[in-house]
mmCIF file of C-alpha atoms in Angstrom:
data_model
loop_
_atom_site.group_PDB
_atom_site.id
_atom_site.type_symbol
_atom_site.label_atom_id
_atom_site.label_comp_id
_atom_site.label_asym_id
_atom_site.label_seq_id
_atom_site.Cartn_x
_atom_site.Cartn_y
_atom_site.Cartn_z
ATOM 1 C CA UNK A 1 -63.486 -0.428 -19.026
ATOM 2 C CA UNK A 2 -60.684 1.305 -17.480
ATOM 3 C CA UNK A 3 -59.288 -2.038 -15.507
ATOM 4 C CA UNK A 4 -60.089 -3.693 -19.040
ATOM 5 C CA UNK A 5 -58.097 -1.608 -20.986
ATOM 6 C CA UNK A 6 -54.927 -1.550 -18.607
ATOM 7 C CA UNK A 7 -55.004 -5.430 -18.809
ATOM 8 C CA UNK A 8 -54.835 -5.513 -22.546
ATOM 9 C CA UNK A 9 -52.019 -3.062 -22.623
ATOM 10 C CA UNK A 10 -49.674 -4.854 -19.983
ATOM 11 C CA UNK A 11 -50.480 -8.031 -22.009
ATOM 12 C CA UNK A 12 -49.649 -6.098 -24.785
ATOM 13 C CA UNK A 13 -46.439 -4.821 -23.272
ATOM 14 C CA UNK A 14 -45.399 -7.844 -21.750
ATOM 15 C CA UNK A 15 -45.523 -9.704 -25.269
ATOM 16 C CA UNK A 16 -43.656 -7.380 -26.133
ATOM 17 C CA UNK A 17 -41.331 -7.051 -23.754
ATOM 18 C CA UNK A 18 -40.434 -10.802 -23.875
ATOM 19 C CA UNK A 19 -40.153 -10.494 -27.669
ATOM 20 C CA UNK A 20 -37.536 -7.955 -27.411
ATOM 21 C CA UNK A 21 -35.516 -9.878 -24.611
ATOM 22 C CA UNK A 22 -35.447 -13.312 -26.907
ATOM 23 C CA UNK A 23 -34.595 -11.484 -29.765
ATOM 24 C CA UNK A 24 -31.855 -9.565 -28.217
ATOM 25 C CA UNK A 25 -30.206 -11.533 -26.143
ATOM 26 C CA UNK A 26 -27.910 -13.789 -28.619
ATOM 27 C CA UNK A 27 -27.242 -10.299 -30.122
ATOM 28 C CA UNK A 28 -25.704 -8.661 -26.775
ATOM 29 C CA UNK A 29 -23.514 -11.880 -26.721
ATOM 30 C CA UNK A 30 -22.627 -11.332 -30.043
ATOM 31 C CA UNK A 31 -21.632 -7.439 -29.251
ATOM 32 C CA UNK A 32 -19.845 -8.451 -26.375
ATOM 33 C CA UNK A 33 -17.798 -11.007 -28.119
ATOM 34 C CA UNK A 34 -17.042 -8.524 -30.777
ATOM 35 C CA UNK A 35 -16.107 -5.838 -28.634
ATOM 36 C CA UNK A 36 -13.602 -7.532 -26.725
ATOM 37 C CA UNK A 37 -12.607 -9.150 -30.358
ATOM 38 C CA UNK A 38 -11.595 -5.446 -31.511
ATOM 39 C CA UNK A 39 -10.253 -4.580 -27.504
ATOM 40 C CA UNK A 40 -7.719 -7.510 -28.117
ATOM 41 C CA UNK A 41 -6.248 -6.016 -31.419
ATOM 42 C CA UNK A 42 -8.736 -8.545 -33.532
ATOM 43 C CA UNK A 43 -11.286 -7.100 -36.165
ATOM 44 C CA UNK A 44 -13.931 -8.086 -38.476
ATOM 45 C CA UNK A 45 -17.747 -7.374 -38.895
ATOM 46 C CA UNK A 46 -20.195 -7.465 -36.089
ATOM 47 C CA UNK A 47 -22.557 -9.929 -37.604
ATOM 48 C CA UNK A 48 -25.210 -9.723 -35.311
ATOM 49 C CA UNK A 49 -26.802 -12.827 -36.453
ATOM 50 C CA UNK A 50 -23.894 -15.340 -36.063
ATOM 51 C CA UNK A 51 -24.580 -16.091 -32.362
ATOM 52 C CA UNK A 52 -27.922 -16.799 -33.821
ATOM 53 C CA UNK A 53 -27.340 -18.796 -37.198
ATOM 54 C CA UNK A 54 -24.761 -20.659 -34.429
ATOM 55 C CA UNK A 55 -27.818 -21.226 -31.773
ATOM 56 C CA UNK A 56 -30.292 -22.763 -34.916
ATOM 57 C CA UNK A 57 -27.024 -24.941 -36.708
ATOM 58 C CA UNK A 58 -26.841 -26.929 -33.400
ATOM 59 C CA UNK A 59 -30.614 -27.255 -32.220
ATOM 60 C CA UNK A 60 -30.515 -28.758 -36.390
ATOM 61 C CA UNK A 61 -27.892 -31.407 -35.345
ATOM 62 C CA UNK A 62 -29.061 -35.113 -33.186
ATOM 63 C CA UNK A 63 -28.829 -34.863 -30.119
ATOM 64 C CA UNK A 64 -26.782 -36.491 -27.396
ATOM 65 C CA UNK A 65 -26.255 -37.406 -23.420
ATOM 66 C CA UNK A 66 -24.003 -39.009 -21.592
ATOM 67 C CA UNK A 67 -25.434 -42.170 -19.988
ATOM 68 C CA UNK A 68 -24.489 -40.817 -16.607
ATOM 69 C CA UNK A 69 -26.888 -38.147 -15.013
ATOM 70 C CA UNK A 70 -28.963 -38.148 -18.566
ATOM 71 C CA UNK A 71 -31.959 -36.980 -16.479
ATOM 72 C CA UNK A 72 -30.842 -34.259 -15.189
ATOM 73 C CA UNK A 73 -29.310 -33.316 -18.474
ATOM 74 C CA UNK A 74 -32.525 -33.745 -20.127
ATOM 75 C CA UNK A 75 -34.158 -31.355 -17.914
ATOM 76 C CA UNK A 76 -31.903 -28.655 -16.662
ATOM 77 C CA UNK A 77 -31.462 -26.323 -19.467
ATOM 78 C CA UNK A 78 -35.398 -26.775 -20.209
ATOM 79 C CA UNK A 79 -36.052 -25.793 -16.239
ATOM 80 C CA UNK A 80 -33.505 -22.879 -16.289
ATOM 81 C CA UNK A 81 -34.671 -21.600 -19.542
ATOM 82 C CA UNK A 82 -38.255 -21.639 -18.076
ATOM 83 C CA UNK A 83 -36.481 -20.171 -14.260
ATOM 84 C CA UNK A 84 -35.029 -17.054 -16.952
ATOM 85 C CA UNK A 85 -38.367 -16.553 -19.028
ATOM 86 C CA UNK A 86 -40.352 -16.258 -15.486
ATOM 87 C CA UNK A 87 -37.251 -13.585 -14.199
ATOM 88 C CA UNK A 88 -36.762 -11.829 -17.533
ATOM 89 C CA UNK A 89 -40.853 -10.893 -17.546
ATOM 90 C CA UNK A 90 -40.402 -8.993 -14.568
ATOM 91 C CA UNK A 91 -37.776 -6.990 -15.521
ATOM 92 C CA UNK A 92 -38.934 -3.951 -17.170
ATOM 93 C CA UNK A 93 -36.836 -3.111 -20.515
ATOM 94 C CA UNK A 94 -38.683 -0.120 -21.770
ATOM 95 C CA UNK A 95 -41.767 0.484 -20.069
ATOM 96 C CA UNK A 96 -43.483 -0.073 -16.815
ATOM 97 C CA UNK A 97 -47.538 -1.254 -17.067
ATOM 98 C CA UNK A 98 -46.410 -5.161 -17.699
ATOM 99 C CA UNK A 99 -48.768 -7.801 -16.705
ATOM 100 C CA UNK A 100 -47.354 -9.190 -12.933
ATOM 101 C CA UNK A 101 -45.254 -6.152 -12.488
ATOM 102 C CA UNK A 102 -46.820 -6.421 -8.774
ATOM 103 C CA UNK A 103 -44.960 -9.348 -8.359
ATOM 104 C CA UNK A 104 -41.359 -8.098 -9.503
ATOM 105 C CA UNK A 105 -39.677 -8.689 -6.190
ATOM 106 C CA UNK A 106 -36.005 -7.702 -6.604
ATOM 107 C CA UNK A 107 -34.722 -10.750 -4.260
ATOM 108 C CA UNK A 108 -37.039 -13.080 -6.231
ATOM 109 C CA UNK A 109 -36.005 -12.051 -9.841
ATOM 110 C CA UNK A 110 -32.217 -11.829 -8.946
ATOM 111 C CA UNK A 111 -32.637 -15.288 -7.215
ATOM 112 C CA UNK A 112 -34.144 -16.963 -9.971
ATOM 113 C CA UNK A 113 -31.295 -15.373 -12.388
ATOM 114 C CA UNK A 114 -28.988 -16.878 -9.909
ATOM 115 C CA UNK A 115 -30.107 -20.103 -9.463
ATOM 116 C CA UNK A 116 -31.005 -20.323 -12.904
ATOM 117 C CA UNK A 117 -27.349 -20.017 -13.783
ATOM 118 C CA UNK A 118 -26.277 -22.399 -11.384
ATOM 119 C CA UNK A 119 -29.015 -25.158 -12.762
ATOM 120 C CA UNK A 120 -26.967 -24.748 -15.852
ATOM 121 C CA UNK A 121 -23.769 -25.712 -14.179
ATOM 122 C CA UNK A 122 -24.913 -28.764 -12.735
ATOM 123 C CA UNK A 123 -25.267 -30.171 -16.224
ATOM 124 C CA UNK A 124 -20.889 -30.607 -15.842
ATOM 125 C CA UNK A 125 -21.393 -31.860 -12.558
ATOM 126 C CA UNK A 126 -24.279 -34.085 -14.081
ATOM 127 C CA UNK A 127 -22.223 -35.982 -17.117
ATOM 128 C CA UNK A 128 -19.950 -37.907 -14.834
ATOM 129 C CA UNK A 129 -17.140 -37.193 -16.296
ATOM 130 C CA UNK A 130 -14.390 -35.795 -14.546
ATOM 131 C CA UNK A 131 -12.781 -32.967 -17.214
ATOM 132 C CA UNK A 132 -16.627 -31.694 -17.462
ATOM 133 C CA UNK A 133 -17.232 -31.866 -13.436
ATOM 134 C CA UNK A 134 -14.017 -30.104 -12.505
ATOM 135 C CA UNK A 135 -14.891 -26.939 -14.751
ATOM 136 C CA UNK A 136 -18.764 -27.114 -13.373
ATOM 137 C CA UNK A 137 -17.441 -27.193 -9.743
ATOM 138 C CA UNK A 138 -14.626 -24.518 -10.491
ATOM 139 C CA UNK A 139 -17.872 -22.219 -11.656
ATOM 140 C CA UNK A 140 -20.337 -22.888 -8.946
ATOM 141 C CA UNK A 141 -17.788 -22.202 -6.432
ATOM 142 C CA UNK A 142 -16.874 -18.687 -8.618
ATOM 143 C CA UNK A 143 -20.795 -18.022 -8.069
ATOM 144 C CA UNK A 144 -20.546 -18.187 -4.278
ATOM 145 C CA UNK A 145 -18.074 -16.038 -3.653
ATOM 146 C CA UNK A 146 -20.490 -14.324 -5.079
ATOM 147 C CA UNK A 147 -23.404 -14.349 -2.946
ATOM 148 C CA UNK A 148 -22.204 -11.629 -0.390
ATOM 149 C CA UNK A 149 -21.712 -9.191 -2.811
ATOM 150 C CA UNK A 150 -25.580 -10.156 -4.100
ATOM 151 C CA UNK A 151 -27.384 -9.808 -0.967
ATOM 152 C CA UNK A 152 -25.641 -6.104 -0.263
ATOM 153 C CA UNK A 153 -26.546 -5.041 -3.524
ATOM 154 C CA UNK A 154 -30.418 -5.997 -3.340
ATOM 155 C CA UNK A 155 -30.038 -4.428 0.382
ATOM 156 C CA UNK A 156 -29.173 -0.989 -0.991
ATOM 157 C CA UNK A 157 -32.420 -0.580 -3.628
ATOM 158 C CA UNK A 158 -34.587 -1.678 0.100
ATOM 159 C CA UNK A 159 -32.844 0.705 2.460
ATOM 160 C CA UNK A 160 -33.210 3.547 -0.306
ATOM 161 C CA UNK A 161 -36.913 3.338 -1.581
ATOM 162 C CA UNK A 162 -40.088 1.971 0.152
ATOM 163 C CA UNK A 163 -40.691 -0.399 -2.020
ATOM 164 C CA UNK A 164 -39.430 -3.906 -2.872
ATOM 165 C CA UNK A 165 -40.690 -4.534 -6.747
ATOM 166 C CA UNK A 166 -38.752 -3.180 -9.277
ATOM 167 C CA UNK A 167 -41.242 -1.741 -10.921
ATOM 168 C CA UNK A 168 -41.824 0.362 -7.783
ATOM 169 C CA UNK A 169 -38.339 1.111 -7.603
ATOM 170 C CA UNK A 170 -38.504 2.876 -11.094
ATOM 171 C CA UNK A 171 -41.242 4.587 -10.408
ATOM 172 C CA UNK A 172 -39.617 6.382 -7.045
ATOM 173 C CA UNK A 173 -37.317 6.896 -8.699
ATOM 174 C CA UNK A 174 -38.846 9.149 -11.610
ATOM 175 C CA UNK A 175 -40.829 10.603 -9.346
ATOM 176 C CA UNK A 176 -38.093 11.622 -6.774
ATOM 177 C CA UNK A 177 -35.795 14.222 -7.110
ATOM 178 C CA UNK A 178 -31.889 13.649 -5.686
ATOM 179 C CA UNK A 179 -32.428 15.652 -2.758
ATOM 180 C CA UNK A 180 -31.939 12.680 -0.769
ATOM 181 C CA UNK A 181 -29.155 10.960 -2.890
ATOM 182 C CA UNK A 182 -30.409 8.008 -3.685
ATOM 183 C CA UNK A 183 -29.525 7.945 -7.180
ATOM 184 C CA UNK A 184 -25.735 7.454 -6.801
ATOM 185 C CA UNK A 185 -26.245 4.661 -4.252
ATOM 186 C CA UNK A 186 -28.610 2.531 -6.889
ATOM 187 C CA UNK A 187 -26.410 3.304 -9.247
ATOM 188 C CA UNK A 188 -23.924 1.292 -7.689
ATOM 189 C CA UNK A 189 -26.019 -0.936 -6.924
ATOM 190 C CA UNK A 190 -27.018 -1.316 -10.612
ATOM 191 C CA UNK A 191 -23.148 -2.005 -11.232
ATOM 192 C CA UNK A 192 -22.713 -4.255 -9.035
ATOM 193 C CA UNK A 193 -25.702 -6.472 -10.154
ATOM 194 C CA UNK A 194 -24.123 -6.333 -13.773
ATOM 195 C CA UNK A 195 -20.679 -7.649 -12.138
ATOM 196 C CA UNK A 196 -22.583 -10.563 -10.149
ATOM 197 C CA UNK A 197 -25.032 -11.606 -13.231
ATOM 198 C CA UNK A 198 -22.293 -11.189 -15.915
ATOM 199 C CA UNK A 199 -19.670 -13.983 -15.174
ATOM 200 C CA UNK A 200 -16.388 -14.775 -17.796
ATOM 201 C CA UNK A 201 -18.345 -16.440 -19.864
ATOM 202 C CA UNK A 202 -21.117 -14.085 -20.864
ATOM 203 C CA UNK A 203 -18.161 -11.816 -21.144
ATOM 204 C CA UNK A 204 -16.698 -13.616 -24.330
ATOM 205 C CA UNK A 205 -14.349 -16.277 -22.470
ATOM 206 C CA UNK A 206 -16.931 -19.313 -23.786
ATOM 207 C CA UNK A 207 -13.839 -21.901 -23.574
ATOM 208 C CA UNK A 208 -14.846 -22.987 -19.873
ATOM 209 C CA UNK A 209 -18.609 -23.445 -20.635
ATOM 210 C CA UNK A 210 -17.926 -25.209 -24.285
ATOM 211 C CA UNK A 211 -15.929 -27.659 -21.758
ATOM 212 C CA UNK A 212 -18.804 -28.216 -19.461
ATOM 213 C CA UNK A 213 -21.140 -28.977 -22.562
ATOM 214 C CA UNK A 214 -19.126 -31.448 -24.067
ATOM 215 C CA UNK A 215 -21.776 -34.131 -23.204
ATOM 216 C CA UNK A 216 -24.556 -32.363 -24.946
ATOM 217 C CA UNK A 217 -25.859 -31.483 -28.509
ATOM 218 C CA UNK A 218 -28.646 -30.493 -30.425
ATOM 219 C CA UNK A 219 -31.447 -28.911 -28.616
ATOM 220 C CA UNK A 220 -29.925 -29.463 -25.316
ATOM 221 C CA UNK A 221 -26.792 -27.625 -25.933
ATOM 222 C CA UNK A 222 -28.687 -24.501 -27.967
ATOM 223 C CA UNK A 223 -31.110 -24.098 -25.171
ATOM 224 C CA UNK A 224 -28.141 -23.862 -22.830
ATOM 225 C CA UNK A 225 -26.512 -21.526 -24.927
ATOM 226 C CA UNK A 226 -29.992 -19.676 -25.546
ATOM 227 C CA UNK A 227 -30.278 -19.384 -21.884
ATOM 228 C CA UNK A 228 -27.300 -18.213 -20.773
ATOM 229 C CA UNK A 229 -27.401 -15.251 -23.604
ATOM 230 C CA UNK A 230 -30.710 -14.670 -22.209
ATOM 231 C CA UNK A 231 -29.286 -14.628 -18.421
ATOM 232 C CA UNK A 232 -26.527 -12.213 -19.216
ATOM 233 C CA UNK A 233 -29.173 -9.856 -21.050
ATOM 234 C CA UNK A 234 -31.453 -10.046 -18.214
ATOM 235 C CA UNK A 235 -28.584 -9.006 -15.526
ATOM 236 C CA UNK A 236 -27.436 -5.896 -17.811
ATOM 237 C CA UNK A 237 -30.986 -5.107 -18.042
ATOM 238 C CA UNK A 238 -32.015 -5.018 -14.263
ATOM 239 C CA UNK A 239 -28.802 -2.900 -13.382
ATOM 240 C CA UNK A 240 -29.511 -0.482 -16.074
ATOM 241 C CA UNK A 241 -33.020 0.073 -14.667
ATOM 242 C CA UNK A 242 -30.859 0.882 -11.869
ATOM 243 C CA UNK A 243 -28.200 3.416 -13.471
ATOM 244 C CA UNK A 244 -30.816 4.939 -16.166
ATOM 245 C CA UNK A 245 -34.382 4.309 -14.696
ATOM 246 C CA UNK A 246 -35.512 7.811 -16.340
ATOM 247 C CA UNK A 247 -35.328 5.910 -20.237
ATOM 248 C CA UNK A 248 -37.930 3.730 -18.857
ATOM 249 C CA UNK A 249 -42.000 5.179 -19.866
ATOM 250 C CA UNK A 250 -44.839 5.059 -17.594
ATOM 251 C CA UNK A 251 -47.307 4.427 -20.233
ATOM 252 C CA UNK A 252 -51.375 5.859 -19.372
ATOM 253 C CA UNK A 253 -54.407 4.450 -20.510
ATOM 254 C CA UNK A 254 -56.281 7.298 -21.770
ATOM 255 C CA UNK A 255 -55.129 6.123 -25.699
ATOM 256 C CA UNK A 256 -53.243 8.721 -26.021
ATOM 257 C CA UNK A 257 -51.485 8.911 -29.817
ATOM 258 C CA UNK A 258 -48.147 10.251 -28.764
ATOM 259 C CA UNK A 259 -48.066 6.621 -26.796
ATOM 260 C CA UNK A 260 -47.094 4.478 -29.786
ATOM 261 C CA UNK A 261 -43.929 7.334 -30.600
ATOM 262 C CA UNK A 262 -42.973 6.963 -26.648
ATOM 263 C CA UNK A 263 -43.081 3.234 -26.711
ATOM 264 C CA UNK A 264 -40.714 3.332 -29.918
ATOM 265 C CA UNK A 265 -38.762 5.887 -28.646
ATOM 266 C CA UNK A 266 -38.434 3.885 -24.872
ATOM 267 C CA UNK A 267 -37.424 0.722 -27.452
ATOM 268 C CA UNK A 268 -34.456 2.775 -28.939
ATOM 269 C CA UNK A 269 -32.998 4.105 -25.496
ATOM 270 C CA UNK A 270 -32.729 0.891 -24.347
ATOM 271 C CA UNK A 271 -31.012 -0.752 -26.991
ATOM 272 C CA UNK A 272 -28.788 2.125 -26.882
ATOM 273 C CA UNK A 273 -28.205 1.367 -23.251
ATOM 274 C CA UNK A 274 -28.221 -1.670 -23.774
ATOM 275 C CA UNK A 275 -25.389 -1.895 -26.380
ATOM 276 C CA UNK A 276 -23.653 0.871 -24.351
ATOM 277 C CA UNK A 277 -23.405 -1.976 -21.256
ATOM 278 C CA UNK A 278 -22.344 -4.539 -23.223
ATOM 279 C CA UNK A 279 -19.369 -2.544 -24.847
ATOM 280 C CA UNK A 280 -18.681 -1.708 -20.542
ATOM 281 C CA UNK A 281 -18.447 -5.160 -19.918
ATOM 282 C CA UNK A 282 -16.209 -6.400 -22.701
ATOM 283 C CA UNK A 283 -13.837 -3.697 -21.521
ATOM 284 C CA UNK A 284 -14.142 -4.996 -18.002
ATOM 285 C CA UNK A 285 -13.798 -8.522 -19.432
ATOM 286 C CA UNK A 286 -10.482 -7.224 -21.542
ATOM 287 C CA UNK A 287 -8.741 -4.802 -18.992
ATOM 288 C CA UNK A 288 -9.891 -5.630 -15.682
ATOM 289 C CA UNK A 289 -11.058 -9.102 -15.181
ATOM 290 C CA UNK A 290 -8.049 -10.316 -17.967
ATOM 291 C CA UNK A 291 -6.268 -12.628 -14.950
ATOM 292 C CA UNK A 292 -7.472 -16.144 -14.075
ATOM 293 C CA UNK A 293 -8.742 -15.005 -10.469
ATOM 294 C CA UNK A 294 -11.989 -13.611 -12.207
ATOM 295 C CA UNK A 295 -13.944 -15.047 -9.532
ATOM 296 C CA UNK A 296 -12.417 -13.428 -7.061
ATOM 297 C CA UNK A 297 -12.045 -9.956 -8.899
ATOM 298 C CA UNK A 298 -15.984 -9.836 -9.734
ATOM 299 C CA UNK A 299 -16.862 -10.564 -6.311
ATOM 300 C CA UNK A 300 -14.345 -8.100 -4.615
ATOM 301 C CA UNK A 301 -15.250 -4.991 -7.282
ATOM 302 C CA UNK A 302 -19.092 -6.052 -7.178
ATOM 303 C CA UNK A 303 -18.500 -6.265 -3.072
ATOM 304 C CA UNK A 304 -16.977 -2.606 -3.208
ATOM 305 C CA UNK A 305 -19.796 -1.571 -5.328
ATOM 306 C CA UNK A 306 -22.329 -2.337 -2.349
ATOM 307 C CA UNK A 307 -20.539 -0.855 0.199
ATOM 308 C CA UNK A 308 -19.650 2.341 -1.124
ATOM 309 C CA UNK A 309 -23.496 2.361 -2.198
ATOM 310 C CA UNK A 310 -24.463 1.923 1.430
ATOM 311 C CA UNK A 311 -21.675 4.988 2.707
ATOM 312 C CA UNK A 312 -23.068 7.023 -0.217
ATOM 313 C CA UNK A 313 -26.982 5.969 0.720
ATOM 314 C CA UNK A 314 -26.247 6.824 4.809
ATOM 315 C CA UNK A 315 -23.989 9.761 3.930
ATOM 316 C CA UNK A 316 -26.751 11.505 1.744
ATOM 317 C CA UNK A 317 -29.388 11.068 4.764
ATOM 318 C CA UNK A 318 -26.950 12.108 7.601
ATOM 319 C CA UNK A 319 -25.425 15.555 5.884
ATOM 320 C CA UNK A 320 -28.316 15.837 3.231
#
């Protein structure tokens, strides 16, 4: 009964787990766009349903391809949507207990958020068209200066816990005081997964993806959009499990009633942390990253992240 009943709450708790990530993640990119609306001297109401009502007005309106590369334009926001539903249900939001929580390899789920992103460039690269391919080719090459700074900050979470899964990483991590400094290190590291997931566009400048879609419409182009709201959620989510793993519950399965009041309480705490990393990132987006070398700026700051996570990591084991 006991195996039994922990199966039917991580089902439970990865429905709704996925629920909340779906549901959010058009509103984050609707708070980010907002907040770097009101950074730039702009104003108006937050309307957290526009990025919404915008998603359903265009899966409404007939869709279109360009003749060239309409296969892989048919498929690729489908097969990155499914790449981000597989990597967004093993990041835990609120709780740990999900259903495949075993299986939440950090290199796997930041690969698939990686490559999923990149399946959704080759749609510009896809149409044929040469205004459409230049942007697409000008952003894949933005996400591999990248890649250095990716593989140093899933390093730092394996040289700092014995684990691998992020789930087990969270639960070191509550577990474990900061006698031996790792917090500061995955802290870091946390950041500098935000910079790597998080690219100009999730960050409110939508001009260069708009240019890449220009080939699409209807349910191709609002699954691409869907996706890539649902990427960008997914990224500030893993690298606040990182900064603020102790607003994440370890649920029990004795039925306890106070369970249902921690669950909603888990809920708030991350949408406050949530919200709180999306207003960090459109003031990243508005101060820091304002220049056209964004690229280069996301990789060098989310580089410097992982290094000064690794002195931090070795520092705290030599003089701690």
């Amino acid at each position: 009964m006991g195996a039994l009943a922990a199966g039917m709450q991580g089902l439970l708790l990865s429905g709704m787990h996925l629920v909340l990530m779906m549901v959010m993640a058009p509103v984050c990119a609707r708070v980010i766009a907002w907040c770097r609306q009101g950074l730039a001297g702009g104003g108006g109401p937050v309307a957290p349903l526009l990025r919404w009502r915008m998603i359903a007005r265009i899966w409404g309106r007939s869709g279109m391809r360009a003749a060239s590369g309409a296969g892989v334009t048919a498929l690729a926001p489908w097969v990155a949507l499914s790449m981000v539903l597989a990597a967004v249900l093993l990041v835990p939001s609120f709780s740990l207990g999900m259903m495949g929580e075993d299986g939440s390899d950090l290199l796997m789920v930041s690969g698939l958020l990686f490559a999923a992103t990149a399946l959704l460039h080759v749609v510009g690269l896809a149409s044929g068209q040469g205004r459409e391919g230049r942007m697409a080719a000008m952003l894949l090459v933005g996400m591999m200066l990248l890649v250095p700074a990716l593989v140093m900050a899933v390093a730092v979470p394996w040289m700092a816990t014995p684990g691998t899964t992020i789930a087990g990483l969270v639960r070191f991590m509550r577990m474990t005081q900061d006698s031996a400094g790792i917090r500061g290190p995955l802290a870091l590291a946390g950041g500098a997964f935000i910079l790597v997931g998080v690219d100009r566009v999730a960050a409110g400048g939508g001009r260069a993806f708009n240019v890449m879609m220009d080939n699409l419409a209807g349910p191709d182009r609002a699954v691409m959009l869907f996706a890539r709201d649902l990427v960008t959620l997914a990224w500030i989510t893993l690298g606040g499990d990182l900064l603020w793993p102790d607003a994440i519950v370890i649920p029990d399965t004795t039925g306890s009633p106070r369970l249902f009041v921690g669950m909603m309480a888990a809920i708030a705490l991350w949408g406050v942390r949530t919200l709180g990393l999306c207003g960090v990132v459109a003031c990243l987006r508005t101060f820091v990253m304002a220049s056209g070398q964004v690229a280069r700026l996301r990789a060098g700051l989310a580089l410097l992240c992982g290094c000064l996570a690794i002195v931090l990591l070795f520092a705290g084991r030599e003089f701690g």
